[in-house]
Tab-separated table of C-alpha atoms in Angstrom:
chain	number	residue	atom	x	y	z
A	59	MET	CA	117.273	60.426	113.062
A	60	GLU	CA	119.177	58.291	115.494
A	61	LYS	CA	122.745	57.237	115.899
A	62	SER	CA	123.723	54.769	118.626
A	63	GLY	CA	120.258	55.060	120.129
A	64	GLU	CA	120.453	58.824	120.679
A	65	ALA	CA	118.605	61.438	118.648
A	66	GLU	CA	121.250	63.640	117.031
A	67	GLN	CA	119.331	65.267	114.180
A	68	ILE	CA	115.746	66.220	113.442
A	69	PHE	CA	114.327	66.093	109.920
A	70	CYS	CA	111.251	68.316	109.399
A	71	ILE	CA	108.710	68.189	106.571
A	72	GLU	CA	106.396	71.085	105.741
A	73	ASN	CA	102.738	70.133	105.157
A	74	PRO	CA	103.334	66.377	105.609
A	75	ARG	CA	99.655	65.518	105.195
A	76	ARG	CA	99.740	66.776	101.614
A	77	GLY	CA	102.728	64.626	100.716
A	78	ILE	CA	101.968	61.497	102.716
A	79	GLY	CA	102.346	59.320	99.624
A	80	ARG	CA	105.921	60.479	99.048
A	81	THR	CA	107.346	59.825	102.512
A	82	SER	CA	109.039	56.691	101.213
A	83	LEU	CA	111.688	59.029	99.810
A	84	LEU	CA	112.878	59.592	103.369
A	85	ASN	CA	114.486	56.160	103.360
A	86	GLU	CA	116.643	57.305	100.471
A	87	LEU	CA	117.351	60.805	101.850
A	88	ILE	CA	118.337	59.995	105.424
A	89	PRO	CA	121.709	58.374	104.638
A	90	TYR	CA	122.780	61.378	102.579
A	91	ILE	CA	121.618	63.846	105.227
A	92	SER	CA	123.343	61.894	107.967
A	93	SER	CA	126.623	62.091	106.108
A	94	GLU	CA	126.328	65.875	106.055
A	95	ARG	CA	126.678	65.931	109.835
A	96	SER	CA	130.245	64.732	109.805
A	97	ARG	CA	131.158	67.090	106.959
A	98	PHE	CA	129.830	70.235	108.669
A	99	PHE	CA	130.551	69.327	112.268
A	100	GLY	CA	134.072	68.339	111.343
A	101	VAL	CA	134.710	71.948	110.305
A	102	HIS	CA	132.803	73.595	113.131
A	103	GLU	CA	134.518	71.659	115.875
A	104	LYS	CA	137.820	73.239	114.853
A	105	THR	CA	136.520	76.795	114.888
A	106	SER	CA	135.253	79.102	117.611
A	107	PRO	CA	131.781	80.694	117.531
A	108	LEU	CA	133.307	84.066	116.627
A	109	ASP	CA	135.248	82.424	113.796
A	110	ARG	CA	131.965	81.121	112.401
A	111	LEU	CA	130.407	84.565	112.776
A	112	TYR	CA	133.103	86.347	110.792
A	113	ALA	CA	133.307	83.504	108.277
A	114	LEU	CA	129.754	84.236	107.141
A	115	PRO	CA	129.462	85.472	103.542
A	116	SER	CA	129.888	89.237	103.216
A	117	HIS	CA	128.008	92.075	101.524
A	118	ARG	CA	129.601	91.288	98.173
A	119	ASP	CA	128.470	87.657	98.395
A	120	CYS	CA	124.993	88.827	99.355
A	121	MET	CA	124.750	91.147	96.348
A	122	ASN	CA	125.929	88.392	94.012
A	123	ALA	CA	123.197	86.118	95.344
A	124	ALA	CA	120.618	88.915	95.313
A	125	TYR	CA	121.025	89.446	91.585
A	126	ALA	CA	120.995	85.713	90.887
A	127	VAL	CA	117.956	84.675	92.941
A	128	ASP	CA	114.628	85.452	91.291
A	129	SER	CA	111.235	84.022	90.396
A	130	ASP	CA	112.721	82.074	87.503
A	131	MET	CA	114.605	79.917	90.006
A	132	TYR	CA	112.225	79.716	92.978
A	133	SER	CA	108.470	79.726	93.512
A	134	SER	CA	108.630	82.119	96.465
A	135	LEU	CA	111.151	84.148	98.432
A	136	GLY	CA	111.182	85.702	101.864
A	137	VAL	CA	113.892	88.158	102.925
A	138	LEU	CA	114.702	89.097	106.515
A	139	ALA	CA	116.954	91.994	107.544
A	140	VAL	CA	118.283	92.510	111.095
A	141	ASP	CA	120.511	95.277	112.370
A	142	ILE	CA	121.752	97.030	115.520
A	143	PRO	CA	121.499	100.767	114.667
A	144	ASN	CA	123.437	102.082	117.671
A	145	PHE	CA	126.101	99.404	117.634
A	146	ALA	CA	129.043	101.804	118.001
A	147	CYS	CA	127.466	103.394	121.083
A	148	ILE	CA	126.662	99.976	122.525
A	149	LYS	CA	130.287	98.870	122.197
A	150	GLU	CA	131.504	102.125	123.701
A	151	GLN	CA	129.166	101.906	126.684
A	152	LYS	CA	129.129	98.147	127.330
A	153	GLY	CA	132.377	97.012	125.832
A	154	TYR	CA	133.655	95.130	122.795
A	155	GLU	CA	132.887	91.733	124.334
A	156	TYR	CA	129.209	92.633	124.837
A	157	GLY	CA	128.967	93.796	121.220
A	158	SER	CA	130.571	90.606	119.934
A	159	ARG	CA	128.188	88.442	121.962
A	160	PHE	CA	125.276	90.465	120.579
A	161	LEU	CA	126.352	89.845	116.969
A	162	LEU	CA	127.040	86.208	117.719
A	163	ARG	CA	123.577	85.756	119.208
A	164	ILE	CA	121.909	87.183	116.097
A	165	SER	CA	123.970	84.993	113.776
A	166	GLU	CA	123.255	81.863	115.829
A	167	VAL	CA	119.522	82.527	115.937
A	168	LEU	CA	119.324	83.183	112.194
A	169	ARG	CA	121.416	80.097	111.485
A	170	ASP	CA	119.193	77.934	113.688
A	171	VAL	CA	115.889	79.313	112.371
A	172	PHE	CA	116.679	79.799	108.668
A	173	GLY	CA	119.841	77.790	108.054
A	174	GLU	CA	123.070	79.301	106.751
A	175	HIS	CA	122.832	78.606	103.034
A	176	PHE	CA	121.519	82.145	102.346
A	177	LEU	CA	122.736	83.908	105.503
A	178	TYR	CA	124.949	86.976	105.046
A	179	HIS	CA	126.817	89.311	107.397
A	180	THR	CA	126.433	92.388	105.181
A	181	LYS	CA	127.655	95.156	107.507
A	182	GLU	CA	129.315	95.257	110.909
A	183	ALA	CA	125.921	95.061	112.637
A	184	GLU	CA	123.581	93.925	109.842
A	185	PHE	CA	122.493	90.479	108.665
A	186	ILE	CA	120.426	89.451	105.645
A	187	THR	CA	118.897	86.034	105.052
A	188	PHE	CA	116.910	84.633	102.114
A	189	CYS	CA	114.271	81.956	102.620
A	190	VAL	CA	113.301	80.251	99.355
A	191	ASN	CA	110.267	78.134	98.420
A	192	VAL	CA	108.457	78.730	101.711
A	193	THR	CA	104.828	79.652	102.324
A	194	TYR	CA	103.944	83.115	103.597
A	195	GLU	CA	102.639	81.759	106.903
A	196	SER	CA	105.735	79.642	107.531
A	197	PHE	CA	108.044	82.553	106.748
A	198	LEU	CA	106.191	84.877	109.122
A	199	ASN	CA	106.375	82.236	111.849
A	200	GLN	CA	110.125	81.892	111.323
A	201	CYS	CA	110.556	85.670	111.474
A	202	ALA	CA	108.512	85.869	114.670
A	203	ARG	CA	110.572	83.090	116.232
A	204	ALA	CA	113.850	84.791	115.317
A	205	LYS	CA	112.637	88.087	116.770
A	206	HIS	CA	111.542	86.361	119.974
A	207	LEU	CA	114.811	84.466	120.433
A	208	ILE	CA	116.987	87.545	119.872
A	209	GLY	CA	114.708	89.684	122.024
A	210	ARG	CA	114.911	87.354	125.011
A	211	ARG	CA	118.406	88.673	125.653
A	212	TYR	CA	118.585	91.957	123.733
A	213	SER	CA	115.071	93.376	123.781
A	214	GLY	CA	114.735	96.897	122.406
A	215	GLN	CA	118.268	97.039	120.960
A	216	PHE	CA	117.764	95.716	117.432
A	217	ARG	CA	115.455	96.066	114.437
A	218	ILE	CA	113.901	93.474	112.129
A	219	GLY	CA	112.225	93.899	108.748
A	220	CYS	CA	110.872	91.210	106.450
A	221	THR	CA	108.986	90.858	103.183
A	222	TRP	CA	107.849	87.932	101.020
A	223	SER	CA	106.659	87.356	97.471
A	224	ASN	CA	105.441	84.474	95.351
A	225	GLY	CA	104.864	86.522	92.205
A	226	ILE	CA	107.469	87.955	89.872
A	227	PHE	CA	110.353	88.980	92.105
A	228	LYS	CA	114.073	89.650	92.326
A	229	ALA	CA	115.967	89.078	95.548
A	230	ALA	CA	117.709	92.457	95.213
A	231	ASP	CA	114.354	94.281	95.219
A	232	LEU	CA	113.002	92.299	98.165
A	233	MET	CA	116.214	92.882	100.110
A	234	SER	CA	115.874	96.631	99.602
A	235	LYS	CA	112.261	96.503	100.795
A	236	ALA	CA	113.130	94.403	103.839
A	237	ARG	CA	115.792	96.949	104.799
A	238	SER	CA	113.309	99.814	104.385
A	239	ILE	CA	110.746	98.038	106.567
A	240	MET	CA	113.463	97.338	109.146
A	241	LYS	CA	114.311	101.045	109.302
A	242	CYS	CA	110.620	101.869	109.745
A	243	ALA	CA	110.230	99.336	112.534
A	244	GLY	CA	112.193	101.098	115.266
A	245	PHE	CA	112.831	99.380	118.578
A	246	SER	CA	109.647	99.775	120.589
A	247	GLU	CA	106.614	97.524	120.712
A	248	SER	CA	104.585	100.092	122.638
A	249	PRO	CA	102.515	102.954	121.235
A	250	LEU	CA	104.620	105.879	120.106
A	251	ILE	CA	102.192	108.542	121.250
A	252	HIS	CA	101.239	109.834	124.677
A	253	PHE	CA	98.325	112.014	125.633
A	254	PRO	CA	97.593	114.023	128.782
A	255	GLU	CA	94.998	112.497	131.044
A	256	ASP	CA	92.920	115.688	131.067
A	257	ARG	CA	91.643	115.696	127.500
A	258	ASP	CA	89.454	118.791	127.855
A	259	ALA	CA	92.300	120.837	129.337
A	260	ALA	CA	94.582	119.742	126.528
A	261	GLU	CA	92.015	120.760	123.911
A	262	LYS	CA	91.568	124.199	125.460
A	263	GLU	CA	95.305	124.697	125.575
A	264	SER	CA	95.986	123.518	122.026
A	265	GLY	CA	93.115	125.239	120.246
A	266	GLN	CA	93.578	123.167	117.055
A	267	THR	CA	97.218	124.284	116.744
A	268	GLU	CA	100.505	123.000	118.076
A	269	THR	CA	103.888	124.666	118.320
A	270	VAL	CA	106.551	123.401	115.949
A	271	PRO	CA	109.601	122.444	118.070
A	272	GLY	CA	112.486	124.872	117.760
A	273	ASN	CA	110.595	128.048	116.741
A	274	ASP	CA	107.402	130.054	117.185
A	275	TRP	CA	105.559	128.480	114.272
A	276	LYS	CA	102.278	126.691	114.737
A	277	ARG	CA	101.059	123.662	112.865
A	278	THR	CA	97.379	123.065	112.314
A	279	ILE	CA	95.051	121.320	109.864
A	280	TYR	CA	93.200	122.689	106.852
A	281	LEU	CA	90.316	120.856	105.192
A	282	GLN	CA	89.724	120.423	101.452
A	283	PRO	CA	86.241	119.330	100.347
A	284	LYS	CA	85.378	116.188	98.392
A	285	VAL	CA	82.318	116.709	96.213
A	286	ASP	CA	79.783	114.690	94.222
A	287	MET	CA	80.204	116.193	90.739
A	288	ARG	CA	76.631	115.327	89.741
A	289	THR	CA	74.938	117.178	92.594
A	290	LYS	CA	77.831	119.400	93.823
A	291	ALA	CA	77.012	118.132	97.328
A	292	LEU	CA	79.743	117.707	99.961
A	293	VAL	CA	80.609	114.047	100.562
A	294	GLY	CA	83.702	114.407	102.757
A	295	ALA	CA	87.027	116.178	103.266
A	296	GLU	CA	90.748	115.580	103.481
A	297	ALA	CA	92.759	116.902	106.431
A	298	LEU	CA	96.054	118.517	105.426
A	299	VAL	CA	98.778	119.889	107.688
A	300	ARG	CA	99.651	123.571	107.427
A	301	VAL	CA	102.320	125.691	109.165
A	302	LEU	CA	101.618	129.232	110.427
A	303	ASP	CA	104.063	131.877	111.607
A	304	GLU	CA	103.620	133.890	114.824
A	305	ASN	CA	101.256	136.249	112.953
A	306	GLY	CA	99.071	133.485	111.567
A	307	ARG	CA	100.450	133.635	108.019
A	308	LEU	CA	100.864	130.417	106.030
A	309	LEU	CA	104.409	129.121	105.583
A	310	PRO	CA	105.648	126.496	103.087
A	311	HIS	CA	105.018	123.091	104.616
A	312	GLY	CA	106.612	120.837	102.001
A	313	GLN	CA	110.138	121.314	103.324
A	314	MET	CA	109.040	120.476	106.870
A	315	ILE	CA	107.375	117.251	105.723
A	316	GLU	CA	110.398	116.235	103.645
A	317	SER	CA	112.727	116.923	106.573
A	318	MET	CA	110.591	114.894	108.964
A	319	GLU	CA	110.498	111.977	106.538
A	320	LYS	CA	114.298	111.996	106.338
A	321	ASN	CA	114.954	112.253	110.086
A	322	GLY	CA	112.307	109.668	111.013
A	323	THR	CA	109.905	111.976	112.893
A	324	ILE	CA	107.148	111.993	110.259
A	325	GLN	CA	105.053	109.691	112.451
A	326	GLU	CA	104.675	112.528	114.977
A	327	LEU	CA	103.146	114.689	112.253
A	328	ASP	CA	100.883	111.884	111.020
A	329	TYR	CA	99.520	111.283	114.506
A	330	PHE	CA	99.088	115.018	115.098
A	331	VAL	CA	96.936	115.384	111.958
A	332	PHE	CA	94.951	112.239	112.812
A	333	ASP	CA	94.268	113.479	116.343
A	334	ARG	CA	93.198	116.915	115.110
A	335	THR	CA	90.943	115.294	112.514
A	336	LEU	CA	89.120	113.306	115.180
A	337	GLU	CA	88.989	116.340	117.455
A	338	THR	CA	87.353	118.312	114.622
A	339	LEU	CA	84.730	115.613	114.082
A	340	SER	CA	84.069	115.579	117.821
A	341	GLN	CA	83.526	119.352	117.844
A	342	TRP	CA	81.162	119.093	114.876
A	343	LYS	CA	79.098	116.517	116.716
A	344	LYS	CA	78.874	118.771	119.784
A	345	LYS	CA	77.698	121.633	117.540
A	346	GLY	CA	75.035	119.456	115.954
A	347	TYR	CA	76.519	119.489	112.430
A	348	LEU	CA	75.835	116.675	109.996
A	349	LEU	CA	79.069	114.665	110.108
A	350	LYS	CA	80.950	113.859	106.915
A	351	PRO	CA	83.917	111.469	106.544
A	352	VAL	CA	87.342	113.092	106.891
A	353	SER	CA	90.504	111.343	105.688
A	354	SER	CA	93.954	111.701	107.247
A	355	ASN	CA	97.280	111.047	105.503
A	356	PHE	CA	99.775	108.488	106.802
A	357	SER	CA	103.247	107.878	105.448
A	358	ARG	CA	104.328	104.334	104.781
A	359	ASN	CA	107.121	104.787	107.346
A	360	THR	CA	104.486	105.372	110.023
A	361	LEU	CA	102.207	102.505	109.033
A	362	LEU	CA	105.004	99.965	108.698
A	363	ASN	CA	106.101	100.582	112.271
A	364	PRO	CA	104.918	97.614	114.379
A	365	SER	CA	103.400	100.005	116.924
A	366	SER	CA	101.324	101.977	114.370
A	367	LEU	CA	98.077	100.091	114.989
A	368	ALA	CA	98.404	100.521	118.753
A	369	SER	CA	99.068	104.235	118.310
A	370	VAL	CA	96.086	104.731	115.997
A	371	LEU	CA	93.815	102.844	118.390
A	372	ALA	CA	95.141	104.916	121.305
A	373	ILE	CA	94.105	108.090	119.507
A	374	LEU	CA	90.722	106.648	118.545
A	375	SER	CA	90.070	105.698	122.166
A	376	ARG	CA	90.013	109.387	123.058
A	377	TYR	CA	87.030	109.949	120.760
A	378	PRO	CA	84.593	107.077	121.386
A	379	GLU	CA	81.742	109.271	120.130
A	380	ILE	CA	83.107	109.241	116.562
A	381	PRO	CA	81.938	106.307	114.376
A	382	GLN	CA	84.897	104.652	112.693
A	383	GLU	CA	83.178	104.697	109.286
A	384	LEU	CA	83.833	108.464	109.321
A	385	VAL	CA	87.585	107.851	109.532
A	386	GLU	CA	89.767	106.951	106.550
A	387	LEU	CA	93.536	106.469	106.437
A	388	GLU	CA	95.136	107.726	103.224
A	389	ILE	CA	98.364	106.166	102.055
A	390	THR	CA	100.232	107.240	98.942
A	391	GLU	CA	100.782	105.075	95.877
A	392	THR	CA	104.485	104.852	96.739
A	393	ALA	CA	103.337	102.195	99.198
A	394	GLY	CA	103.468	100.025	96.090
A	395	ASP	CA	107.245	99.977	96.505
A	396	PHE	CA	106.570	97.234	99.030
A	397	GLU	CA	105.199	93.792	98.361
A	398	ASN	CA	101.438	93.407	98.267
A	399	ASN	CA	101.660	90.745	100.962
A	400	THR	CA	103.275	93.228	103.333
A	401	PHE	CA	100.474	95.736	102.898
A	402	SER	CA	97.787	93.081	102.681
A	403	GLU	CA	98.738	91.935	106.174
A	404	MET	CA	98.748	95.538	107.410
A	405	ILE	CA	95.330	96.261	105.878
A	406	ARG	CA	93.990	93.043	107.390
A	407	ARG	CA	95.209	93.943	110.894
A	408	PHE	CA	93.763	97.454	110.736
A	409	GLY	CA	90.563	96.128	109.166
A	410	GLU	CA	89.942	93.892	112.162
A	411	TYR	CA	89.270	97.120	114.095
A	412	GLY	CA	87.013	98.633	111.443
A	413	LEU	CA	89.695	100.888	109.926
A	414	GLN	CA	89.798	101.348	106.161
A	415	PHE	CA	92.328	102.759	103.721
A	416	SER	CA	92.347	105.094	100.756
A	417	LEU	CA	95.064	104.837	98.103
A	418	ASP	CA	96.204	108.417	97.513
A	419	ASP	CA	98.003	109.892	94.473
A	420	PHE	CA	97.355	106.878	92.254
A	421	GLY	CA	99.154	107.445	88.970
A	422	SER	CA	101.679	109.933	90.353
A	423	SER	CA	104.497	107.630	89.255
A	424	TYR	CA	104.748	104.264	87.545
A	425	SER	CA	101.575	102.732	88.901
A	426	ASN	CA	101.617	99.332	90.506
A	427	MET	CA	98.359	98.121	88.983
A	428	SER	CA	98.605	94.877	90.923
A	429	MET	CA	97.739	96.875	94.051
A	430	LEU	CA	94.228	97.348	92.675
A	431	ALA	CA	94.022	93.668	91.789
A	432	ASN	CA	95.243	92.279	95.099
A	433	LEU	CA	94.418	94.902	97.753
A	434	HIS	CA	91.011	96.317	98.604
A	435	PHE	CA	90.797	100.006	99.436
A	436	ARG	CA	87.707	101.932	100.425
A	437	SER	CA	88.658	104.566	97.847
A	438	VAL	CA	91.275	105.281	95.187
A	439	LYS	CA	92.304	108.877	94.470
A	440	LEU	CA	93.523	109.662	90.958
A	441	ASP	CA	96.552	111.929	91.041
A	442	ARG	CA	96.270	115.410	89.530
A	443	SER	CA	98.898	114.445	86.918
A	444	MET	CA	96.345	112.056	85.383
A	445	ILE	CA	93.561	114.658	85.462
A	446	ARG	CA	95.506	117.688	84.195
A	447	ASN	CA	95.375	116.772	80.472
A	448	ILE	CA	92.320	114.566	80.475
A	449	THR	CA	90.387	116.859	78.113
A	450	VAL	CA	93.087	116.924	75.395
A	451	ASN	CA	95.115	113.748	75.857
A	452	PRO	CA	93.249	110.591	74.736
A	453	VAL	CA	95.758	108.292	76.488
A	454	SER	CA	95.241	110.035	79.844
A	455	ARG	CA	91.500	109.882	79.345
A	456	THR	CA	91.581	106.163	78.541
A	457	MET	CA	93.712	105.446	81.631
A	458	VAL	CA	91.360	107.417	83.875
A	459	ARG	CA	88.312	105.723	82.381
A	460	ASP	CA	89.836	102.282	82.946
A	461	VAL	CA	90.700	102.980	86.588
A	462	ILE	CA	87.199	104.332	87.218
A	463	LYS	CA	85.738	101.133	85.735
A	464	ILE	CA	88.055	98.926	87.825
A	465	CYS	CA	87.033	100.750	91.001
A	466	GLN	CA	83.343	100.404	90.180
A	467	ASP	CA	83.680	96.684	89.464
A	468	CYS	CA	85.607	96.124	92.711
A	469	GLY	CA	83.348	98.194	94.964
A	470	MET	CA	85.867	100.983	95.542
A	471	VAL	CA	85.123	104.711	95.372
A	472	CYS	CA	87.155	106.592	92.758
A	473	ILE	CA	87.971	110.255	93.492
A	474	ALA	CA	89.626	112.567	90.958
A	475	GLU	CA	92.162	114.926	92.540
A	476	GLY	CA	93.284	118.262	91.130
A	477	VAL	CA	90.027	119.089	89.319
A	478	GLU	CA	90.243	122.759	88.326
A	479	THR	CA	87.990	123.333	85.295
A	480	GLU	CA	84.426	122.720	84.158
A	481	ALA	CA	85.778	120.870	81.111
A	482	GLN	CA	87.547	118.362	83.378
A	483	VAL	CA	84.334	117.869	85.340
A	484	GLN	CA	82.294	117.170	82.201
A	485	THR	CA	84.897	114.744	80.850
A	486	LEU	CA	85.010	112.827	84.132
A	487	LEU	CA	81.214	112.630	84.267
A	488	GLU	CA	81.071	111.338	80.680
A	489	ASP	CA	83.579	108.603	81.567
A	490	GLY	CA	81.706	107.405	84.643
A	491	GLY	CA	83.405	109.510	87.311
A	492	ARG	CA	81.373	110.819	90.213
A	493	TYR	CA	83.585	112.244	92.981
A	494	ALA	CA	86.215	114.976	92.805
A	495	GLN	CA	88.543	117.081	94.907
A	496	GLY	CA	90.303	120.208	93.665
A	497	TYR	CA	90.389	123.995	93.395
A	498	TYR	CA	87.299	123.984	91.174
A	499	TYR	CA	85.279	123.054	94.262
A	500	GLY	CA	87.456	124.524	96.991
A	501	LYS	CA	91.035	125.010	98.164
A	502	PRO	CA	92.262	123.679	101.511
A	503	MET	CA	90.874	126.060	104.139
A	504	PRO	CA	90.871	126.554	107.914
A	505	VAL	CA	88.408	124.417	109.838
A	506	GLU	CA	86.299	127.444	110.838
A	507	GLU	CA	85.975	128.566	107.207
A	508	PHE	CA	85.076	125.019	106.143
A	509	GLU	CA	82.330	124.912	108.770
A	510	LYS	CA	80.812	128.209	107.618
A	511	LYS	CA	80.870	127.223	103.955
A	512	TYR	CA	79.700	123.627	104.112
A	513	LEU	CA	78.196	122.703	107.478
A	514	LYS	CA	76.241	125.632	108.903
A	515	LEU	CA	72.644	125.676	107.714
């Protein structure tokens, strides 16, 4: 769009080939758009960049918009969240002016990439922007561009999280998810895990256990069998973390896991269990045992970190002798708190390297059934809460039967967790179930005990 022979504005059209017959509308639009320049620039020329920064709509404005914007108004919505977690320390160390320039840079980039119609300065060092009626690919490209432009000057000092939906959505829900993903992202693009170069020496030193920082406890893995209910044959196992005191006695591990989830160190535990799982498979191969698949649990906070794939591949690289079809990543149903597109992209990226997922604890809360419709898992594990009353509660039995049928139709393995009685086994078999995990077949046990019971001929 030219004025006096000089290009002063650029008008962009998404997917122009699809709308080639409607480009005549541009002749009608351009005069109106051109007039906007004088209206906006007339204001901006009288204000400083910092004035424009602090004139951005606030948290209250953002919340008002978040509860007004939904799928009734727009066909799709992407939400981006950006923050500077250590902003107070940055200002203290580098000065107020540096901090102000940092905030200004973020606001300018977001304004340039997304526009300022739905741009909000929600906290001192946090920004939220909504992007309506945009395709998933275009939104991801915009997010990547914003991250690149901010990172050129402030690499490693900020976090970004984004999510997108074209189904039934509310902006408030997507904003909460974008913030959660942002907090999972961290600052680093590099793998979060480091291993000693001498793998054999490390294995001899660790001996399947690792000291819990701050005390004399040891953390290790136990294995719980997965069984074919028809033949009672072992089909696999799940690796579970356990904590031992200095005398080798089991200690409650739930509090440790909850604490690590809250303080953001749960990824260290996830990678520890994954590494020990692969190490166990490697030892079984050396001993000549028939290898069975072993699954390892990952929290959503770990998997949503941009460096998670690199970290998983780094661990896998230490065990090239282990076929990847023997490895399964379990993620809990609470992953459904995030948009399917977010996890679909994650599953796709991991799948490119032959890694597959299991949906754990399905039915433990209000189930997001759309996950089964839109995401493909290698296996789906029914939570024990669905199995507990299956023999006496017809509603529970119908729900279990339906999920089993869905899994069969979609080529996914269905595993019943928490199986404790023969009656539950018979009911599951009658309703088409085949695989189970629970105390009826075996409690979680040390690796050595598992080997003696299931692998040694």
